[in-house]
């Protein structure tokens, strides 16, 4: 009778207890012991430095040491060309051939002014501020095949490039942007989501102030009358007939220029653009208007 009750009890326990599986088995208590670090071969007197050599003595060779040879920085003289190279502004090149391709593939709209923002928005131009990039360097590759009539603003351009643009009836301007403005122009959506006001553009530094004030380079700080004279001089030098922009149907677009303090076309410094509300907030205080004024 007792055996029958024991079987019934065992069967009842099996019905209530969970089945044996990998999730409910474990080792016997005390069967596993945590690993312990021993004294080691040398009794712990090496302090992790190993055996023999400079690694043990902690007198590692200095940077540039060549085990007794005359080191590199003494064999060759100092090159002043590389002085301050980590601070120099870089201008990634964009050829006229690539610019024509952007226009032919509808990446750029020639009926509107083209600036750094529109070139970056094509997604084909590499621009990184962390690499000291400061704008577009328009090169003369494909100048003979360039046929577009554009109003373009770049940061650096040579004389053949200016001639190729103006020969087709277009206009070109070289303009400077400081690092804070370049950060806002490199990713417009990211900048507008921050809710910061549009910064005002700073004047160029002394090392490039002369370039952006020269009419020969079509600087944005140059005198417009001097630019008109330089257009005629360049046409006579390269032997082409200068088109009359005054009679062009797109005269207003071709002559459209940014203010020396302005970043975006149609937006003034100090304005706050809200993408969520689709609204533009303008400063009303007098000291803010005076600060952002040109």
Tab-separated table of N, CA and C in Angstrom, residues 114 142 191:
chain	number	residue	atom	x	y	z
A	114	UNK	N	23.731	79.804	-59.388
A	114	UNK	CA	24.397	78.610	-58.860
A	114	UNK	C	25.445	79.063	-57.849
A	142	UNK	N	37.800	71.111	-69.879
A	142	UNK	CA	36.561	71.122	-70.650
A	142	UNK	C	36.072	72.513	-70.983
A	191	UNK	N	21.267	72.341	-40.437
A	191	UNK	CA	21.425	73.652	-39.799
A	191	UNK	C	20.073	74.247	-39.418
